[in-house]
PDB file of C-alpha atoms in Angstrom:
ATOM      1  CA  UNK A   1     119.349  85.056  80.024  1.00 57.00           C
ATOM      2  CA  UNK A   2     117.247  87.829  79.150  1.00 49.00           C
ATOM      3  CA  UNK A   3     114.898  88.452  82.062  1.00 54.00           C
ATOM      4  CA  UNK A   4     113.498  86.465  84.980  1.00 55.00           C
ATOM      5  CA  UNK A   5     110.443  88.021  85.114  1.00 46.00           C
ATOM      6  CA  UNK A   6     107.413  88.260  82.718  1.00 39.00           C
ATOM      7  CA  UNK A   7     107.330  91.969  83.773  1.00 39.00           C
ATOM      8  CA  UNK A   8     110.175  93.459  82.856  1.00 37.00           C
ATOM      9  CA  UNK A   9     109.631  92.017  79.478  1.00 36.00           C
ATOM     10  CA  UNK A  10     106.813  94.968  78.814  1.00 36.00           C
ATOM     11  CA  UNK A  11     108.251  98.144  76.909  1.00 36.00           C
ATOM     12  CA  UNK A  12     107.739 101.539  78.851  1.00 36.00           C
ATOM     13  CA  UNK A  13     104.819 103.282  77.079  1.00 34.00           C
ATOM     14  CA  UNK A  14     104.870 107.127  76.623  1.00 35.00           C
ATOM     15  CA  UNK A  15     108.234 109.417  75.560  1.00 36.00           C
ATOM     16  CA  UNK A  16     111.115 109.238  77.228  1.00 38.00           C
ATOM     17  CA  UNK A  17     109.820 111.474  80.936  1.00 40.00           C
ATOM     18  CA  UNK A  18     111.824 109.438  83.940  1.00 39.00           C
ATOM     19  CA  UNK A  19     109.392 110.608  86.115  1.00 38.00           C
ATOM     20  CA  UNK A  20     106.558 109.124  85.094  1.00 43.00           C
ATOM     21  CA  UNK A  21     104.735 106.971  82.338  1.00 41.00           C
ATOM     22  CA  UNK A  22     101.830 106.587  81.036  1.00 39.00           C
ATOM     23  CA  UNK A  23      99.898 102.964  80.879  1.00 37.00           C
ATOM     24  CA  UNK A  24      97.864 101.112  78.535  1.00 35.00           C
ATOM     25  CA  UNK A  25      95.091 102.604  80.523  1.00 37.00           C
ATOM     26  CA  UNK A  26      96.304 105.756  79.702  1.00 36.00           C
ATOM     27  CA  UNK A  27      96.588 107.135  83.339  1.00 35.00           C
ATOM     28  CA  UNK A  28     100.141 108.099  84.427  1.00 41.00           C
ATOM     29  CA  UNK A  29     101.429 106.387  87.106  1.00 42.00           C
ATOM     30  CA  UNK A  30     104.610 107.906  88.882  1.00 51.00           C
ATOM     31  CA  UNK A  31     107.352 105.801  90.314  1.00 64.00           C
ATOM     32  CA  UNK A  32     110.308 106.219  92.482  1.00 68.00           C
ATOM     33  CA  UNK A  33     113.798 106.507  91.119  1.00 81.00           C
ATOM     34  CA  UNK A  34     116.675 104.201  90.465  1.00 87.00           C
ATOM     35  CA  UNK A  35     119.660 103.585  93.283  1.00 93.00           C
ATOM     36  CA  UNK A  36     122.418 102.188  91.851  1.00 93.00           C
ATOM     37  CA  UNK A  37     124.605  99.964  94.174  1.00 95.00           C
ATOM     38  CA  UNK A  38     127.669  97.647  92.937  1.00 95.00           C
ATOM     39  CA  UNK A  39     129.706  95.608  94.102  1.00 95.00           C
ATOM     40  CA  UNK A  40     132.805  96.826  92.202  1.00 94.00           C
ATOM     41  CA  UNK A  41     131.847 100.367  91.466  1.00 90.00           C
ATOM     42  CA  UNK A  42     135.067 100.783  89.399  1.00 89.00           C
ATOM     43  CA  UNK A  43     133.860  98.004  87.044  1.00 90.00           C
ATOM     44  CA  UNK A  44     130.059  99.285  86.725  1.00 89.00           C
ATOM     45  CA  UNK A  45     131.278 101.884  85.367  1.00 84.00           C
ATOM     46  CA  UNK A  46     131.442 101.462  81.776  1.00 84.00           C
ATOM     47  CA  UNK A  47     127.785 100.347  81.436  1.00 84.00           C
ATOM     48  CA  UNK A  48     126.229 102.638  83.401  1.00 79.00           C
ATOM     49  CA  UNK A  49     127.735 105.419  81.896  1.00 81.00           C
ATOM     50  CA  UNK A  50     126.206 103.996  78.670  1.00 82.00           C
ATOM     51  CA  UNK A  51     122.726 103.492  80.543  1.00 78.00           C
ATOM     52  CA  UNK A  52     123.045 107.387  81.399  1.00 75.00           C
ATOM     53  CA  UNK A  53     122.605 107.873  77.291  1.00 76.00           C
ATOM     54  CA  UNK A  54     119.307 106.917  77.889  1.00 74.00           C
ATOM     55  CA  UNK A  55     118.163 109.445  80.845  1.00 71.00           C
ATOM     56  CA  UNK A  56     116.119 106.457  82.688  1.00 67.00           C
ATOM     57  CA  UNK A  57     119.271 105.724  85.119  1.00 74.00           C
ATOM     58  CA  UNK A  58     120.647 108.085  87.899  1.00 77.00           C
ATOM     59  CA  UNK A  59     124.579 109.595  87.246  1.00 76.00           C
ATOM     60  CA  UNK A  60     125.592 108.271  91.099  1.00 85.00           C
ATOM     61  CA  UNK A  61     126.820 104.438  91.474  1.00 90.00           C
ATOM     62  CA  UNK A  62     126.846 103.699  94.848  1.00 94.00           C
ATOM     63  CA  UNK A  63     129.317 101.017  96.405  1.00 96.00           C
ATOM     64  CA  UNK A  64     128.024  98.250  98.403  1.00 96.00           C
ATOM     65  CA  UNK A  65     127.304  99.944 101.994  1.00 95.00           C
ATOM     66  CA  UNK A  66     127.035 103.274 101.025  1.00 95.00           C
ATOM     67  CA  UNK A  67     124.985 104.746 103.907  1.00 94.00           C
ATOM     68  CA  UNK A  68     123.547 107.698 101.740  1.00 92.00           C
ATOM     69  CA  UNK A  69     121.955 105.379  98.830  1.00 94.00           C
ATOM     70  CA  UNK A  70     120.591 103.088 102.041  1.00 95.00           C
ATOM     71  CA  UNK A  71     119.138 105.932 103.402  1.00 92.00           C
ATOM     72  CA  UNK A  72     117.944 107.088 100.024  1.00 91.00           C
ATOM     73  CA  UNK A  73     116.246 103.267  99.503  1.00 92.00           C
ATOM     74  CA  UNK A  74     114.302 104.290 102.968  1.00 90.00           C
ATOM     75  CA  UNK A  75     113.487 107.626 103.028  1.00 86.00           C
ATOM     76  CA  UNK A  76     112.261 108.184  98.915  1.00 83.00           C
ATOM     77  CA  UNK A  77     109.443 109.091  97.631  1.00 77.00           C
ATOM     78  CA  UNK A  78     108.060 107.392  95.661  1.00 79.00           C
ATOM     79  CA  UNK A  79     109.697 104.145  96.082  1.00 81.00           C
ATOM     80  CA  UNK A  80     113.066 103.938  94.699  1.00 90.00           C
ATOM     81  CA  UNK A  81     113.845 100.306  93.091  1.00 93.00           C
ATOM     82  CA  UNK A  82     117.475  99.313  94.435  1.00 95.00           C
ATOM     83  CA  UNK A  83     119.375  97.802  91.261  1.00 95.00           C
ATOM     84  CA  UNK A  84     122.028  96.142  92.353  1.00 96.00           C
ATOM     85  CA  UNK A  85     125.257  95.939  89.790  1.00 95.00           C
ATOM     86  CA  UNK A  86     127.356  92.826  89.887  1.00 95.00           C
ATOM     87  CA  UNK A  87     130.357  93.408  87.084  1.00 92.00           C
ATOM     88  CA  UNK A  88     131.672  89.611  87.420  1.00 89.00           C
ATOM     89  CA  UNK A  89     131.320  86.065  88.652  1.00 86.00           C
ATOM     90  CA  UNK A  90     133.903  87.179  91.253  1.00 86.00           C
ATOM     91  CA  UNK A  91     132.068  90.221  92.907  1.00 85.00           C
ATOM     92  CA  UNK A  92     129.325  87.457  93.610  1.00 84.00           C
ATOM     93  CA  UNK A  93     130.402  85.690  96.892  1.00 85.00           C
ATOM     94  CA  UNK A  94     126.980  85.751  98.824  1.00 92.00           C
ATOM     95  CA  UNK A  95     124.900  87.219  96.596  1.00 95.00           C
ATOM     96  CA  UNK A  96     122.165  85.472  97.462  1.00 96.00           C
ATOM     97  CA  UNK A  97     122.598  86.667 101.267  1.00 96.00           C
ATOM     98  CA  UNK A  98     123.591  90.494 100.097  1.00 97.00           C
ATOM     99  CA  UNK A  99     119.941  90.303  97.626  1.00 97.00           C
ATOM    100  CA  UNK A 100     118.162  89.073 100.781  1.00 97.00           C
ATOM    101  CA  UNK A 101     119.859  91.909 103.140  1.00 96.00           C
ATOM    102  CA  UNK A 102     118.935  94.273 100.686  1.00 96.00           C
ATOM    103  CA  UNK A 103     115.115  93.569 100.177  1.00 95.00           C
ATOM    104  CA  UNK A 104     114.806  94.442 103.436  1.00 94.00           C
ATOM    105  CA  UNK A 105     115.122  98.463 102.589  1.00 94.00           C
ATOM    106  CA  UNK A 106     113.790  98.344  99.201  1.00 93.00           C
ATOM    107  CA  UNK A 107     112.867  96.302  96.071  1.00 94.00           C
ATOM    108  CA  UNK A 108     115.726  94.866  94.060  1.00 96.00           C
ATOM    109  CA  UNK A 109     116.340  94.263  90.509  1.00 96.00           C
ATOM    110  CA  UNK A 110     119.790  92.555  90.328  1.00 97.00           C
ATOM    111  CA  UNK A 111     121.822  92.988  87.091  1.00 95.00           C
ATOM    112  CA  UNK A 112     124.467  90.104  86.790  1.00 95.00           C
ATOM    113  CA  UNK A 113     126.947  88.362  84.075  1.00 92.00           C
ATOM    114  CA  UNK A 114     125.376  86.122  81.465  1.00 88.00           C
ATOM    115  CA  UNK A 115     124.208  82.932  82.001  1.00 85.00           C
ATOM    116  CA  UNK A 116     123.983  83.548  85.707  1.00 90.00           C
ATOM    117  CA  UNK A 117     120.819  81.527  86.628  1.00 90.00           C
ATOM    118  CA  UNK A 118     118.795  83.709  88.648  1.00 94.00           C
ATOM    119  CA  UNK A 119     116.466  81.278  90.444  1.00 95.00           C
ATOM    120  CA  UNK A 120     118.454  81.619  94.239  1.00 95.00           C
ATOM    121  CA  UNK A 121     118.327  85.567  94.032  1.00 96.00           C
ATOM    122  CA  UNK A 122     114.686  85.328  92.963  1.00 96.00           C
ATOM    123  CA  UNK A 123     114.400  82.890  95.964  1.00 97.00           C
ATOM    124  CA  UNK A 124     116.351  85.229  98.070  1.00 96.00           C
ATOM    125  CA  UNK A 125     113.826  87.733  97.129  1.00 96.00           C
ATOM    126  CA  UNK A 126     115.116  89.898  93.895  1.00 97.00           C
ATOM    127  CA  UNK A 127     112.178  91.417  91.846  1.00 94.00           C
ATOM    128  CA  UNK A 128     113.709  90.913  88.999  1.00 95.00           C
ATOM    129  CA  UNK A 129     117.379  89.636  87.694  1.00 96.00           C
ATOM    130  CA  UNK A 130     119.050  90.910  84.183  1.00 95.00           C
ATOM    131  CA  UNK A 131     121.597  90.196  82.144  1.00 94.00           C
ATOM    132  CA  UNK A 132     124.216  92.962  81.698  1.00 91.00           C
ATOM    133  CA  UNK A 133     125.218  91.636  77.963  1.00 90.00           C
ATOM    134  CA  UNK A 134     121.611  92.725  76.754  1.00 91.00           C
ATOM    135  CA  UNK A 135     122.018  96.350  74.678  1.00 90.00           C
ATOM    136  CA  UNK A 136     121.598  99.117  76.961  1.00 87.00           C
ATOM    137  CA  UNK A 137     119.027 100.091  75.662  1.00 87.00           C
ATOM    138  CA  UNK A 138     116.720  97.233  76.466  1.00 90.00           C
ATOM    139  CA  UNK A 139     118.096  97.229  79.978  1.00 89.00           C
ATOM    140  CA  UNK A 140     117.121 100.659  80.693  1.00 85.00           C
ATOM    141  CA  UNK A 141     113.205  99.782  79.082  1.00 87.00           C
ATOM    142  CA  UNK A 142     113.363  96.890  81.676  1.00 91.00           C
ATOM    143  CA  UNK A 143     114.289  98.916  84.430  1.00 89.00           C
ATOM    144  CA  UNK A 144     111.447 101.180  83.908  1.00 87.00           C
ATOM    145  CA  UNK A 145     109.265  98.467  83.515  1.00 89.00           C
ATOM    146  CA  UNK A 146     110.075  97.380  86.606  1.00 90.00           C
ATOM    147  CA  UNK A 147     109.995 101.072  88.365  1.00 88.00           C
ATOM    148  CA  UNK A 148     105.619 100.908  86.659  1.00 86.00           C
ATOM    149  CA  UNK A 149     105.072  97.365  88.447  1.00 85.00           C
ATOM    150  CA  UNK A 150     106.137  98.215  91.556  1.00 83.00           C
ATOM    151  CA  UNK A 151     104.264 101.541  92.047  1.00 80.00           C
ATOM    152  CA  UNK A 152     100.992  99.859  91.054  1.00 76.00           C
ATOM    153  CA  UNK A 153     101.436  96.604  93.024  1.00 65.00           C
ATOM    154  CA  UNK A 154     103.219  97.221  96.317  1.00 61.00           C
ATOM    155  CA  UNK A 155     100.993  98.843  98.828  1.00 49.00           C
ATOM    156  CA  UNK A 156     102.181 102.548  99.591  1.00 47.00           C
ATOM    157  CA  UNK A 157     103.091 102.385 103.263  1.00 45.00           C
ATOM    158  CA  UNK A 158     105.731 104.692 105.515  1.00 42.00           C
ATOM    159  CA  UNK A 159     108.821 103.455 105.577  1.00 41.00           C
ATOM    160  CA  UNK A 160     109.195 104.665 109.169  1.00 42.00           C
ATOM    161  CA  UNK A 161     106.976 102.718 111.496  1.00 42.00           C
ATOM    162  CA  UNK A 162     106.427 102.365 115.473  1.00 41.00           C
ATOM    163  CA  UNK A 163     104.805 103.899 118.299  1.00 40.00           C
ATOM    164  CA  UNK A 164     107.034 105.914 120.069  1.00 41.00           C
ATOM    165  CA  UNK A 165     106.360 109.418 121.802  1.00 41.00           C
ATOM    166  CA  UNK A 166     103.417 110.944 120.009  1.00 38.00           C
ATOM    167  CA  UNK A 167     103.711 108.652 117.666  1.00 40.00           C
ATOM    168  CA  UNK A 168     100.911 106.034 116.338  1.00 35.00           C
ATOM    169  CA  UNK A 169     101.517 103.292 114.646  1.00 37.00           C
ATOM    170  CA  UNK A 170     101.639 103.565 110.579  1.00 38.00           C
ATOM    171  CA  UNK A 171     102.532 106.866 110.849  1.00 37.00           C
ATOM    172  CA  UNK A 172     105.664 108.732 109.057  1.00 45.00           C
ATOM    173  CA  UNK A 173     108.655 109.407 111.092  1.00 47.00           C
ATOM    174  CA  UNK A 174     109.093 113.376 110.804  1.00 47.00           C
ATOM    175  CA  UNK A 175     112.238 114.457 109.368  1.00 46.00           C
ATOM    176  CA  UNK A 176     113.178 116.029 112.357  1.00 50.00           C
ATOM    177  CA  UNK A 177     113.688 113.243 114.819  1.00 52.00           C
ATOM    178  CA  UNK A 178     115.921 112.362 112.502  1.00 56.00           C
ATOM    179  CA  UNK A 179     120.160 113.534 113.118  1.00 55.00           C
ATOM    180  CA  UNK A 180     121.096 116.034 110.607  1.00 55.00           C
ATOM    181  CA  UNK A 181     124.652 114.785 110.254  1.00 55.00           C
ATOM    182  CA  UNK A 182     124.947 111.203 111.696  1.00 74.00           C
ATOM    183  CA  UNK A 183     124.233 109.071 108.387  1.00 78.00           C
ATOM    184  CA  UNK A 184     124.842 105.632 110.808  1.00 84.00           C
ATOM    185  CA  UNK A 185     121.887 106.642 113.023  1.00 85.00           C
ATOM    186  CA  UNK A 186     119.742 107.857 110.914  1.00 84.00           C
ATOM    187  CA  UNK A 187     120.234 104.109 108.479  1.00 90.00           C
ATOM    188  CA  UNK A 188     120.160 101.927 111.512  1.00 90.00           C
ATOM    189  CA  UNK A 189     116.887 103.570 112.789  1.00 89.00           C
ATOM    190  CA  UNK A 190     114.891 103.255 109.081  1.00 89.00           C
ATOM    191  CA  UNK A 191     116.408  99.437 108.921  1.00 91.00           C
ATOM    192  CA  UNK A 192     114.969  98.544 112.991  1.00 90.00           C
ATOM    193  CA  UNK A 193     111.502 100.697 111.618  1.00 85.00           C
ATOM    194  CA  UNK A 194     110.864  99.598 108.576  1.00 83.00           C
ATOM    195  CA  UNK A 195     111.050  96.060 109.038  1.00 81.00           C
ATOM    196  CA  UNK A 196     109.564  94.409 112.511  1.00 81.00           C
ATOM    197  CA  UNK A 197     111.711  91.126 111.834  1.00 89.00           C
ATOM    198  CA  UNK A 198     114.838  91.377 114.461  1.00 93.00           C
ATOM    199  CA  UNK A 199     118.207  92.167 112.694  1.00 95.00           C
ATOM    200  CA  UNK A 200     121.279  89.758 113.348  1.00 95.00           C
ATOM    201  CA  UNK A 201     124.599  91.282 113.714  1.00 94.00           C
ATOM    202  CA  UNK A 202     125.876  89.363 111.304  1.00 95.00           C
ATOM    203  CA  UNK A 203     123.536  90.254 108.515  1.00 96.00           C
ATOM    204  CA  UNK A 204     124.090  93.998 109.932  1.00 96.00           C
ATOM    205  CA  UNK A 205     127.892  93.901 109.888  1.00 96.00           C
ATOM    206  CA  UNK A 206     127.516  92.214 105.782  1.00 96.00           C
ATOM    207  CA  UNK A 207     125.289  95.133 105.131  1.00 96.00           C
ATOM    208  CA  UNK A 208     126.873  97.890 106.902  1.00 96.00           C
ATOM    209  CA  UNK A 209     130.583  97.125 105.440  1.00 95.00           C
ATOM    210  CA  UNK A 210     132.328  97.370 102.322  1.00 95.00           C
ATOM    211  CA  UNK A 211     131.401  94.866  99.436  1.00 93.00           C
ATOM    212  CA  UNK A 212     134.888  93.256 100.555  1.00 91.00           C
ATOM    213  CA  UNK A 213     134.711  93.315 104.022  1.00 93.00           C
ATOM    214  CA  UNK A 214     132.206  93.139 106.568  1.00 95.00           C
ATOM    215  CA  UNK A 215     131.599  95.930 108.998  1.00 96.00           C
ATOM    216  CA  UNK A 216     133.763  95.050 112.741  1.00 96.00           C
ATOM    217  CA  UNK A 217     131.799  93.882 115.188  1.00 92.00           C
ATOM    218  CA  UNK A 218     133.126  96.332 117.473  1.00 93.00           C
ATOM    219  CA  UNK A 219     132.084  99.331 115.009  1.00 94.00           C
ATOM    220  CA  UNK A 220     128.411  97.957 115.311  1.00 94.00           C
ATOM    221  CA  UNK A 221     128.116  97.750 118.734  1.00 91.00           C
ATOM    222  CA  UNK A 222     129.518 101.458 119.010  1.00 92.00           C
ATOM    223  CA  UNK A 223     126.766 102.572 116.218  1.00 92.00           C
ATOM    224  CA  UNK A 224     124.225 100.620 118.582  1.00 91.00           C
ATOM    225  CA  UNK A 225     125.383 102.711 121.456  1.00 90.00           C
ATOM    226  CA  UNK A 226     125.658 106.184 119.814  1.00 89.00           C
ATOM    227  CA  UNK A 227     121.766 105.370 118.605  1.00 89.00           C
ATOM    228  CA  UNK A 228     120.450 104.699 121.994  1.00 87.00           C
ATOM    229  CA  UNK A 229     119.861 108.626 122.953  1.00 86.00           C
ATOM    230  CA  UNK A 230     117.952 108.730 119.999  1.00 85.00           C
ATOM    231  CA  UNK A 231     115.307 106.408 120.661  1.00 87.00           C
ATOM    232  CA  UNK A 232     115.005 107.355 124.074  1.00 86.00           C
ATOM    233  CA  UNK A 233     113.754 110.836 122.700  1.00 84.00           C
ATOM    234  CA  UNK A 234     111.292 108.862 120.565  1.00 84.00           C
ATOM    235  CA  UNK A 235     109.780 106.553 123.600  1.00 87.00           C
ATOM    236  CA  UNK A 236     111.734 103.779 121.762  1.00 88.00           C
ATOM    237  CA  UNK A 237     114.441 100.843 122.832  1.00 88.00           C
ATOM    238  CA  UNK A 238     116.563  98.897 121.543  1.00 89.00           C
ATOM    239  CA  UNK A 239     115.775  95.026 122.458  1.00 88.00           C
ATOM    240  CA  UNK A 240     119.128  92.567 122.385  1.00 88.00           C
ATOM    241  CA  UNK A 241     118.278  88.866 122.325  1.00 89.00           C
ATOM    242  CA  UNK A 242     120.590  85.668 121.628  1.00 83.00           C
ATOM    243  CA  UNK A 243     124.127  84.791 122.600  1.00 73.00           C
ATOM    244  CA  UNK A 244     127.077  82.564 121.914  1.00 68.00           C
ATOM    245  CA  UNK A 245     127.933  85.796 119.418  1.00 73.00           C
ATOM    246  CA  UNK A 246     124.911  85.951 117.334  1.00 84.00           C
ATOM    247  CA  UNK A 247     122.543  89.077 118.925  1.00 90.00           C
ATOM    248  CA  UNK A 248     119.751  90.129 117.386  1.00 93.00           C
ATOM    249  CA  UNK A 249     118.488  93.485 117.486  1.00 92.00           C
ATOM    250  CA  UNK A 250     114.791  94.998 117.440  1.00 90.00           C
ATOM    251  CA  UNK A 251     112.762  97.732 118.669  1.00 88.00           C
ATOM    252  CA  UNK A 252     109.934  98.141 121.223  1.00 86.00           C
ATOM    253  CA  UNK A 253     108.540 100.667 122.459  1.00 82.00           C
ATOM    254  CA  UNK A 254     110.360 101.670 126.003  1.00 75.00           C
ATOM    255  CA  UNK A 255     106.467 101.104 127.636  1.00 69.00           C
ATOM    256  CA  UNK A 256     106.828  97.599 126.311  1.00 61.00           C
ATOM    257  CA  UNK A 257     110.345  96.926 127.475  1.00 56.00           C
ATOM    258  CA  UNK A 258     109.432  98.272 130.840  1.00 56.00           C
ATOM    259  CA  UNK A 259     106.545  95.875 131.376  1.00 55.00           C
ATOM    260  CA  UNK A 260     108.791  92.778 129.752  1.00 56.00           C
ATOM    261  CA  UNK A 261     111.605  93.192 132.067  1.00 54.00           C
ATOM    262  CA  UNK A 262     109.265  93.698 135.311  1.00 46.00           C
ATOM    263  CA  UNK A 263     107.370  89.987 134.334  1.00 55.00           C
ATOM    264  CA  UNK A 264     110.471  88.399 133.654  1.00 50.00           C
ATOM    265  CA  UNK A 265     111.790  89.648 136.705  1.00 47.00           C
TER     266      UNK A 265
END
């Protein structure tokens, strides 16, 4: 398997600058960086330390839940491209599910054993899947590739979105609303903001945990809580719906609960 794209096929044009590259039009066109996140961090390790050779791949390898590199996926500029590492058929149990959780922050370019058959991560919503085997050389080119694609096709929008305390809608979450030291809080408030779809608890508790085991239940409902003073100060809720132990999470703004609750009632 050499790529499942025709994309990544194309050859970065221009030296060897990370930070940007210039096209066949001859305009440069910046893109975000890498974020490296594997499943078996100990067992990425040899490749990506020969990917570093090349300069075009960052010298962090995040594990699977790593709330820095999620909040990295959501808060860089430009765009970072997620690449997720998966060393061997047996670090893949649900990779389809942990490709879809993780489109949700960021764009993902899976790298996987040969002869993995990449059609149910592209259908779970992977830019792009590689094989590991190719030289490392290659793989870096592709990666770059696919860094150029995705800064001039996916429309440049905040991350942060909602309409909370003088706060319109499409407009950037200041840095400042955001907790200093509390990594869960400020993650679980880019994941509610960035994506309108409501979050299950499952697929929160699979993306929140280690690659081995999911985040308790009990953990995630204490994150929940510790994030409600939070949104409060930003005119925002948080909106629990379902039962039989499947909740799903969103947010509103508090204006919006308020007027739900008094029709309902």
């Amino acid at each position: 398997m050499m790529s499942a794209t025709p994309t990544a096929a194309r050859r970065p044009a221009g030296g060897d600058n990370p930070v940007g590259r210039a096209g066949a039009d001859g305009i440069d066109t910046p893109f975000g960086p890498c974020v490296v996140i594997s499943l078996d961090r100990a067992r990425s390790g040899p490749l990506l330390r020969d990917a570093r050779r090349t300069q075009l791949l960052p010298p962090v390898v995040h594990p699977w839940g790593a709330l820095h590199a999620y909040a990295e996926l959501l808060t860089g500029r430009p765009r970072p491209l997620a690449v997720l590492d998966v060393p061997d058929e047996r670090c893949a149990y649900v990779l389809g599910h942990r490709v879809a959780l993780l489109r949700r922050l960021a764009p993902v370019t899976v790298l996987v054993p040969e002869d993995t058959c990449p059609a149910a991560l592209l259908e779970a919503g992977a830019t792009n899947v590689l094989a590991r085997s190719m030289p490392v050389e290659e793989l870096a080119a592709r990666l770059v590739a696919d860094q150029r694609w995705l800064a001039r096709k996916e429309a440049r929008t905040p991350w942060y979105q909602g309409k909370g305390k003088g706060q319109e809608q499409g407009q950037e979450l200041s840095p400042s609303h955001l907790p200093p030291h509390q990594a869960s809080q400020k993650v679980l408030l880019g994941l509610f903001l960035a994506d309108p779809q409501p979050w299950c608890c499952h697929d929160l508790t699979r993306l929140l945990g280690s690659a081995g085991q999911p985040l308790a239940r009990a953990a995630l409902r204490a994150r929940m809580l510790r994030l409600t003073p939070l949104l409060d100060r930003l005119g925002l809720a948080l909106c629990r719906t379902g039962r039989w132990g499947r909740i799903s999470y969103t947010v509103v703004s508090s204006a919006r609960l308020s007027q739900d609750t008094q029709r309902a009632a």
